[in-house]
Amino acid sequence: MKSLGTPLTERRRKTRNRIFRFIYNSNEPVSKQAMAIDLNLSLPTIHQNVSELLDAGLIRPVETQVSTGGRPPVGYLVVDDVRIAIGVSITTNHIRLLASDIKLNQLAEKSVRKVGGVSADLGKDVKEELELFISENNLDKERILGVGITIPGVLNVKEDAVLLSPSMRLKNISLRSLRDGCRPYPVFIENDGNCAGYAEWMAMSPQDRKKSFAYILLENGVGGTFFINGKTYSGVNHRSGEFGHMCVQPDGLQCNCGARGCLEAYCSAMRFTMDIDKTMEEFFELVHKGDPASKALWDDVLKHLAIGINNIRMIFDGDVLLGGFVSEYLEEYLPDIKRYVAERNAFGDGADFVKLGKFPRKAGMMGIAWHFVNDYIESI
Ligand SMILES: [Zn+2]
């Protein structure tokens, strides 16, 4: 596998990185002249860096129009699959895997249902599925940047353990076997809410990436994350954005975490699926048909979600994005959510800050894989 040489100075590396990013951010072939003008660099500098990127196999030349004699005009595009990142999502009954190239295109995906649940030996299960996934899809091991794994729980970063995962019924489980199971690849393990928010951030335009937003992951558990001025805020104990365990009803419904009245107790998908012995499709069909009990339950979910959204908005004053598989059903209810939020908004400026994320499903897996992509692009 070809690799880039180390430039003589950090300043030169930054120039090369700017040129690479300029090509990376364009979906059309970019000419050397356009690079020189937009980046305010001399043509010799562009020539030199483009040669280095070509030699390393990171970009490729493309003829931009049919030649009318003489040399055809040439533009450059990045080589999308020059490297690959793998994301793995572990939930109560499933191990899901996804491979992405550096342009965030999905190369392969697989979902494995674990009969009887994912075993306590997370490392063994993941090792088997990972090896199978790589060979089934002929993924070039040399190109794999790393394996990212998401878990729906609070991580204890200091002890390298899952501190608590109410939805998986896990407490104080070491992550060592999981890391060993993914060798020889670099491994990154993170909470699913953080990763899903990260996927939304990665998919934003370079301008939007500088903004602040909160992200609520609505699945069987409720999680989330913050981005402040384009950077994640993880908190003193790596527990920021655990919106699911914010109280939205004093002494309210029992939550899996042991407390009462948490957002998760009110807005978890479990409340309107497994707890009432229905699938999501069955439940929303009943809501559509006007079944009074289903409508009342859904309205209660939305009202408590609105309380949670308002609390988050009060704390940090940015957009609030809704994601996770429940959000697939939220588009038609967004006006209701906004109305409930606006009714509670102390500043009377409406609720246009409430938005749906781009990726209702798979965001966690994408986000954890894209961590490797982002680090790789920064290293060029
Ligand atoms: Zn809770």
PDB file of C-alpha atoms in Angstrom, residues 131-311:
ATOM      1  CA  GLU A 131     -13.844 -11.810  10.359  1.00  0.00           C
ATOM      2  CA  LEU A 132     -16.833 -13.148   8.430  1.00  0.00           C
ATOM      3  CA  PHE A 133     -17.895  -9.658   7.321  1.00  0.00           C
ATOM      4  CA  ILE A 134     -14.410  -8.815   6.020  1.00  0.00           C
ATOM      5  CA  SER A 135     -14.056 -12.059   4.057  1.00  0.00           C
ATOM      6  CA  GLU A 136     -17.653 -12.145   2.719  1.00  0.00           C
ATOM      7  CA  ASN A 137     -17.235  -8.669   1.282  1.00  0.00           C
ATOM      8  CA  ASN A 138     -13.621  -9.111   0.111  1.00  0.00           C
ATOM      9  CA  LEU A 139     -12.570  -6.021   2.054  1.00  0.00           C
ATOM     10  CA  ASP A 140      -8.858  -5.310   1.580  1.00  0.00           C
ATOM     11  CA  LYS A 141      -7.396  -5.663   5.098  1.00  0.00           C
ATOM     12  CA  GLU A 142      -4.500  -3.382   4.165  1.00  0.00           C
ATOM     13  CA  ARG A 143      -6.931  -0.533   3.601  1.00  0.00           C
ATOM     14  CA  ILE A 144      -8.851  -0.866   6.858  1.00  0.00           C
ATOM     15  CA  LEU A 145      -8.269   2.216   8.989  1.00  0.00           C
ATOM     16  CA  GLY A 146      -9.903   0.750  12.065  1.00  0.00           C
ATOM     17  CA  VAL A 147     -12.950  -0.814  13.666  1.00  0.00           C
ATOM     18  CA  GLY A 148     -15.328   1.360  15.642  1.00  0.00           C
ATOM     19  CA  ILE A 149     -17.858  -0.171  18.014  1.00  0.00           C
ATOM     20  CA  THR A 150     -20.940   1.490  19.480  1.00  0.00           C
ATOM     21  CA  ILE A 151     -22.689   0.345  22.640  1.00  0.00           C
ATOM     22  CA  PRO A 152     -25.928   1.773  24.033  1.00  0.00           C
ATOM     23  CA  GLY A 153     -24.529   2.645  27.424  1.00  0.00           C
ATOM     24  CA  VAL A 154     -22.421   4.944  29.543  1.00  0.00           C
ATOM     25  CA  LEU A 155     -18.721   4.155  29.242  1.00  0.00           C
ATOM     26  CA  ASN A 156     -16.247   4.367  32.068  1.00  0.00           C
ATOM     27  CA  VAL A 157     -13.311   5.693  30.059  1.00  0.00           C
ATOM     28  CA  LYS A 158     -10.808   5.502  32.945  1.00  0.00           C
ATOM     29  CA  GLU A 159     -11.535   1.830  33.624  1.00  0.00           C
ATOM     30  CA  ASP A 160     -12.160   0.967  29.930  1.00  0.00           C
ATOM     31  CA  ALA A 161     -15.524  -0.542  30.818  1.00  0.00           C
ATOM     32  CA  VAL A 162     -19.252  -0.182  30.179  1.00  0.00           C
ATOM     33  CA  LEU A 163     -20.366   1.507  33.374  1.00  0.00           C
ATOM     34  CA  LEU A 164     -24.052   1.046  32.722  1.00  0.00           C
ATOM     35  CA  SER A 165     -26.223  -0.069  29.836  1.00  0.00           C
ATOM     36  CA  PRO A 166     -29.830  -0.231  31.071  1.00  0.00           C
ATOM     37  CA  SER A 167     -31.195  -1.386  27.702  1.00  0.00           C
ATOM     38  CA  MET A 168     -28.625  -4.244  27.483  1.00  0.00           C
ATOM     39  CA  ARG A 169     -28.819  -4.959  31.213  1.00  0.00           C
ATOM     40  CA  LEU A 170     -25.044  -4.586  31.514  1.00  0.00           C
ATOM     41  CA  LYS A 171     -23.138  -3.066  34.416  1.00  0.00           C
ATOM     42  CA  ASN A 172     -19.360  -2.684  34.886  1.00  0.00           C
ATOM     43  CA  ILE A 173     -18.333  -4.909  31.954  1.00  0.00           C
ATOM     44  CA  SER A 174     -14.668  -4.629  30.865  1.00  0.00           C
ATOM     45  CA  LEU A 175     -14.088  -3.733  27.226  1.00  0.00           C
ATOM     46  CA  ARG A 176     -10.740  -5.529  27.023  1.00  0.00           C
ATOM     47  CA  SER A 177     -12.080  -8.678  25.319  1.00  0.00           C
ATOM     48  CA  LEU A 178     -13.857  -6.508  22.778  1.00  0.00           C
ATOM     49  CA  ARG A 179     -10.587  -4.714  21.931  1.00  0.00           C
ATOM     50  CA  ASP A 180      -8.710  -8.033  21.730  1.00  0.00           C
ATOM     51  CA  GLY A 181     -11.404  -9.442  19.426  1.00  0.00           C
ATOM     52  CA  CYS A 182     -10.770  -6.712  16.833  1.00  0.00           C
ATOM     53  CA  ARG A 183      -6.988  -7.125  16.589  1.00  0.00           C
ATOM     54  CA  PRO A 184      -4.916  -6.205  14.620  1.00  0.00           C
ATOM     55  CA  TYR A 185      -7.059  -3.189  13.717  1.00  0.00           C
ATOM     56  CA  PRO A 186      -7.128   0.012  15.736  1.00  0.00           C
ATOM     57  CA  VAL A 187     -10.311  -0.017  17.854  1.00  0.00           C
ATOM     58  CA  PHE A 188     -12.478   2.830  19.029  1.00  0.00           C
ATOM     59  CA  ILE A 189     -15.410   2.139  21.351  1.00  0.00           C
ATOM     60  CA  GLU A 190     -18.017   4.767  22.057  1.00  0.00           C
ATOM     61  CA  ASN A 191     -21.551   5.313  23.245  1.00  0.00           C
ATOM     62  CA  ASP A 192     -24.141   5.049  20.440  1.00  0.00           C
ATOM     63  CA  GLY A 193     -25.683   8.496  20.994  1.00  0.00           C
ATOM     64  CA  ASN A 194     -22.318  10.229  20.671  1.00  0.00           C
ATOM     65  CA  CYS A 195     -21.563   8.346  17.454  1.00  0.00           C
ATOM     66  CA  ALA A 196     -24.967   8.993  15.892  1.00  0.00           C
ATOM     67  CA  GLY A 197     -24.583  12.725  16.553  1.00  0.00           C
ATOM     68  CA  TYR A 198     -21.089  12.540  15.079  1.00  0.00           C
ATOM     69  CA  ALA A 199     -22.494  11.028  11.853  1.00  0.00           C
ATOM     70  CA  GLU A 200     -24.895  13.959  11.526  1.00  0.00           C
ATOM     71  CA  TRP A 201     -22.000  16.365  12.074  1.00  0.00           C
ATOM     72  CA  MET A 202     -19.777  14.626   9.486  1.00  0.00           C
ATOM     73  CA  ALA A 203     -22.551  14.839   6.868  1.00  0.00           C
ATOM     74  CA  MET A 204     -22.975  18.617   7.342  1.00  0.00           C
ATOM     75  CA  SER A 205     -21.413  21.187   5.005  1.00  0.00           C
ATOM     76  CA  PRO A 206     -18.040  22.591   6.166  1.00  0.00           C
ATOM     77  CA  GLN A 207     -19.912  25.794   7.179  1.00  0.00           C
ATOM     78  CA  ASP A 208     -22.641  24.040   9.189  1.00  0.00           C
ATOM     79  CA  ARG A 209     -20.023  21.942  10.963  1.00  0.00           C
ATOM     80  CA  LYS A 210     -18.908  25.040  12.849  1.00  0.00           C
ATOM     81  CA  LYS A 211     -22.334  25.469  14.493  1.00  0.00           C
ATOM     82  CA  SER A 212     -23.671  24.184  17.820  1.00  0.00           C
ATOM     83  CA  PHE A 213     -26.328  21.522  18.077  1.00  0.00           C
ATOM     84  CA  ALA A 214     -27.666  18.860  20.402  1.00  0.00           C
ATOM     85  CA  TYR A 215     -28.704  15.455  19.143  1.00  0.00           C
ATOM     86  CA  ILE A 216     -31.260  13.164  20.789  1.00  0.00           C
ATOM     87  CA  LEU A 217     -31.084   9.482  19.844  1.00  0.00           C
ATOM     88  CA  LEU A 218     -34.538   7.923  20.134  1.00  0.00           C
ATOM     89  CA  GLU A 219     -34.357   4.130  20.141  1.00  0.00           C
ATOM     90  CA  ASN A 220     -34.997   1.454  22.784  1.00  0.00           C
ATOM     91  CA  GLY A 221     -32.775   3.633  24.921  1.00  0.00           C
ATOM     92  CA  VAL A 222     -32.622   7.415  24.695  1.00  0.00           C
ATOM     93  CA  GLY A 223     -29.194   9.017  24.400  1.00  0.00           C
ATOM     94  CA  GLY A 224     -27.559  11.952  22.736  1.00  0.00           C
ATOM     95  CA  THR A 225     -24.660  14.309  22.385  1.00  0.00           C
ATOM     96  CA  PHE A 226     -23.666  17.979  22.153  1.00  0.00           C
ATOM     97  CA  PHE A 227     -21.580  19.808  19.571  1.00  0.00           C
ATOM     98  CA  ILE A 228     -20.481  23.261  20.726  1.00  0.00           C
ATOM     99  CA  ASN A 229     -18.990  25.487  17.992  1.00  0.00           C
ATOM    100  CA  GLY A 230     -18.216  22.410  15.923  1.00  0.00           C
ATOM    101  CA  LYS A 231     -16.636  20.356  18.706  1.00  0.00           C
ATOM    102  CA  THR A 232     -18.065  17.597  20.862  1.00  0.00           C
ATOM    103  CA  TYR A 233     -18.332  18.238  24.553  1.00  0.00           C
ATOM    104  CA  SER A 234     -17.927  14.995  26.465  1.00  0.00           C
ATOM    105  CA  GLY A 235     -18.097  16.227  30.051  1.00  0.00           C
ATOM    106  CA  VAL A 236     -15.932  15.626  33.120  1.00  0.00           C
ATOM    107  CA  ASN A 237     -16.934  11.946  33.360  1.00  0.00           C
ATOM    108  CA  HIS A 238     -17.639  11.348  29.663  1.00  0.00           C
ATOM    109  CA  ARG A 239     -21.369  11.413  30.429  1.00  0.00           C
ATOM    110  CA  SER A 240     -22.551  14.600  28.739  1.00  0.00           C
ATOM    111  CA  GLY A 241     -25.648  14.402  26.566  1.00  0.00           C
ATOM    112  CA  GLU A 242     -27.173  11.494  28.513  1.00  0.00           C
ATOM    113  CA  PHE A 243     -30.525  13.115  27.820  1.00  0.00           C
ATOM    114  CA  GLY A 244     -32.371   9.848  28.403  1.00  0.00           C
ATOM    115  CA  HIS A 245     -31.827  10.130  32.131  1.00  0.00           C
ATOM    116  CA  MET A 246     -32.882  13.743  32.481  1.00  0.00           C
ATOM    117  CA  CYS A 247     -36.007  14.025  34.629  1.00  0.00           C
ATOM    118  CA  VAL A 248     -39.061  15.172  32.678  1.00  0.00           C
ATOM    119  CA  GLN A 249     -41.673  14.111  35.261  1.00  0.00           C
ATOM    120  CA  PRO A 250     -40.830  14.195  39.002  1.00  0.00           C
ATOM    121  CA  ASP A 251     -41.630  10.798  40.575  1.00  0.00           C
ATOM    122  CA  GLY A 252     -42.907   9.652  37.179  1.00  0.00           C
ATOM    123  CA  LEU A 253     -42.537   6.343  35.345  1.00  0.00           C
ATOM    124  CA  GLN A 254     -39.852   3.896  36.466  1.00  0.00           C
ATOM    125  CA  CYS A 255     -36.718   4.018  34.284  1.00  0.00           C
ATOM    126  CA  ASN A 256     -34.323   1.123  33.620  1.00  0.00           C
ATOM    127  CA  CYS A 257     -31.551   3.161  35.257  1.00  0.00           C
ATOM    128  CA  GLY A 258     -33.311   2.878  38.627  1.00  0.00           C
ATOM    129  CA  ALA A 259     -34.591   6.465  38.818  1.00  0.00           C
ATOM    130  CA  ARG A 260     -38.101   7.702  38.088  1.00  0.00           C
ATOM    131  CA  GLY A 261     -39.454  10.130  35.520  1.00  0.00           C
ATOM    132  CA  CYS A 262     -36.522   9.993  33.060  1.00  0.00           C
ATOM    133  CA  LEU A 263     -36.977  11.026  29.414  1.00  0.00           C
ATOM    134  CA  GLU A 264     -36.087   7.429  28.457  1.00  0.00           C
ATOM    135  CA  ALA A 265     -38.938   6.070  30.587  1.00  0.00           C
ATOM    136  CA  TYR A 266     -41.350   8.232  28.559  1.00  0.00           C
ATOM    137  CA  CYS A 267     -39.846   8.267  25.059  1.00  0.00           C
ATOM    138  CA  SER A 268     -38.072   4.902  24.667  1.00  0.00           C
ATOM    139  CA  ALA A 269     -39.439   2.845  21.750  1.00  0.00           C
ATOM    140  CA  MET A 270     -39.985   0.046  24.308  1.00  0.00           C
ATOM    141  CA  ARG A 271     -42.879   2.015  25.797  1.00  0.00           C
ATOM    142  CA  PHE A 272     -44.958   1.778  22.632  1.00  0.00           C
ATOM    143  CA  THR A 273     -43.644  -1.551  21.299  1.00  0.00           C
ATOM    144  CA  MET A 274     -42.502  -4.359  23.612  1.00  0.00           C
ATOM    145  CA  ASP A 275     -44.206  -2.968  26.736  1.00  0.00           C
ATOM    146  CA  ILE A 276     -47.608  -3.126  24.993  1.00  0.00           C
ATOM    147  CA  ASP A 277     -46.747  -6.169  22.859  1.00  0.00           C
ATOM    148  CA  LYS A 278     -46.816  -4.361  19.513  1.00  0.00           C
ATOM    149  CA  THR A 279     -44.374  -3.681  16.693  1.00  0.00           C
ATOM    150  CA  MET A 280     -43.679  -0.063  15.710  1.00  0.00           C
ATOM    151  CA  GLU A 281     -45.696  -0.557  12.515  1.00  0.00           C
ATOM    152  CA  GLU A 282     -48.685  -1.947  14.450  1.00  0.00           C
ATOM    153  CA  PHE A 283     -48.564   0.870  16.976  1.00  0.00           C
ATOM    154  CA  PHE A 284     -48.445   3.673  14.384  1.00  0.00           C
ATOM    155  CA  GLU A 285     -51.194   2.029  12.386  1.00  0.00           C
ATOM    156  CA  LEU A 286     -53.399   2.219  15.492  1.00  0.00           C
ATOM    157  CA  VAL A 287     -52.436   5.869  16.015  1.00  0.00           C
ATOM    158  CA  HIS A 288     -53.360   6.589  12.375  1.00  0.00           C
ATOM    159  CA  LYS A 289     -56.683   4.805  12.753  1.00  0.00           C
ATOM    160  CA  GLY A 290     -57.469   7.016  15.732  1.00  0.00           C
ATOM    161  CA  ASP A 291     -57.403   4.290  18.396  1.00  0.00           C
ATOM    162  CA  PRO A 292     -57.929   6.373  21.568  1.00  0.00           C
ATOM    163  CA  ALA A 293     -55.492   4.486  23.853  1.00  0.00           C
ATOM    164  CA  SER A 294     -52.697   4.503  21.249  1.00  0.00           C
ATOM    165  CA  LYS A 295     -53.270   8.170  20.429  1.00  0.00           C
ATOM    166  CA  ALA A 296     -53.195   9.116  24.121  1.00  0.00           C
ATOM    167  CA  LEU A 297     -49.996   7.143  24.686  1.00  0.00           C
ATOM    168  CA  TRP A 298     -48.287   8.718  21.649  1.00  0.00           C
ATOM    169  CA  ASP A 299     -49.400  12.193  22.695  1.00  0.00           C
ATOM    170  CA  ASP A 300     -47.873  11.573  26.124  1.00  0.00           C
ATOM    171  CA  VAL A 301     -44.597  10.493  24.464  1.00  0.00           C
ATOM    172  CA  LEU A 302     -44.518  13.684  22.380  1.00  0.00           C
ATOM    173  CA  LYS A 303     -45.375  15.984  25.303  1.00  0.00           C
ATOM    174  CA  HIS A 304     -42.551  14.577  27.412  1.00  0.00           C
ATOM    175  CA  LEU A 305     -40.188  14.706  24.444  1.00  0.00           C
ATOM    176  CA  ALA A 306     -41.075  18.405  24.099  1.00  0.00           C
ATOM    177  CA  ILE A 307     -40.188  18.977  27.776  1.00  0.00           C
ATOM    178  CA  GLY A 308     -36.831  17.305  27.196  1.00  0.00           C
ATOM    179  CA  ILE A 309     -36.181  19.350  24.040  1.00  0.00           C
ATOM    180  CA  ASN A 310     -36.999  22.585  25.876  1.00  0.00           C
ATOM    181  CA  ASN A 311     -34.687  21.737  28.756  1.00  0.00           C
TER     182      ASN A 311
END
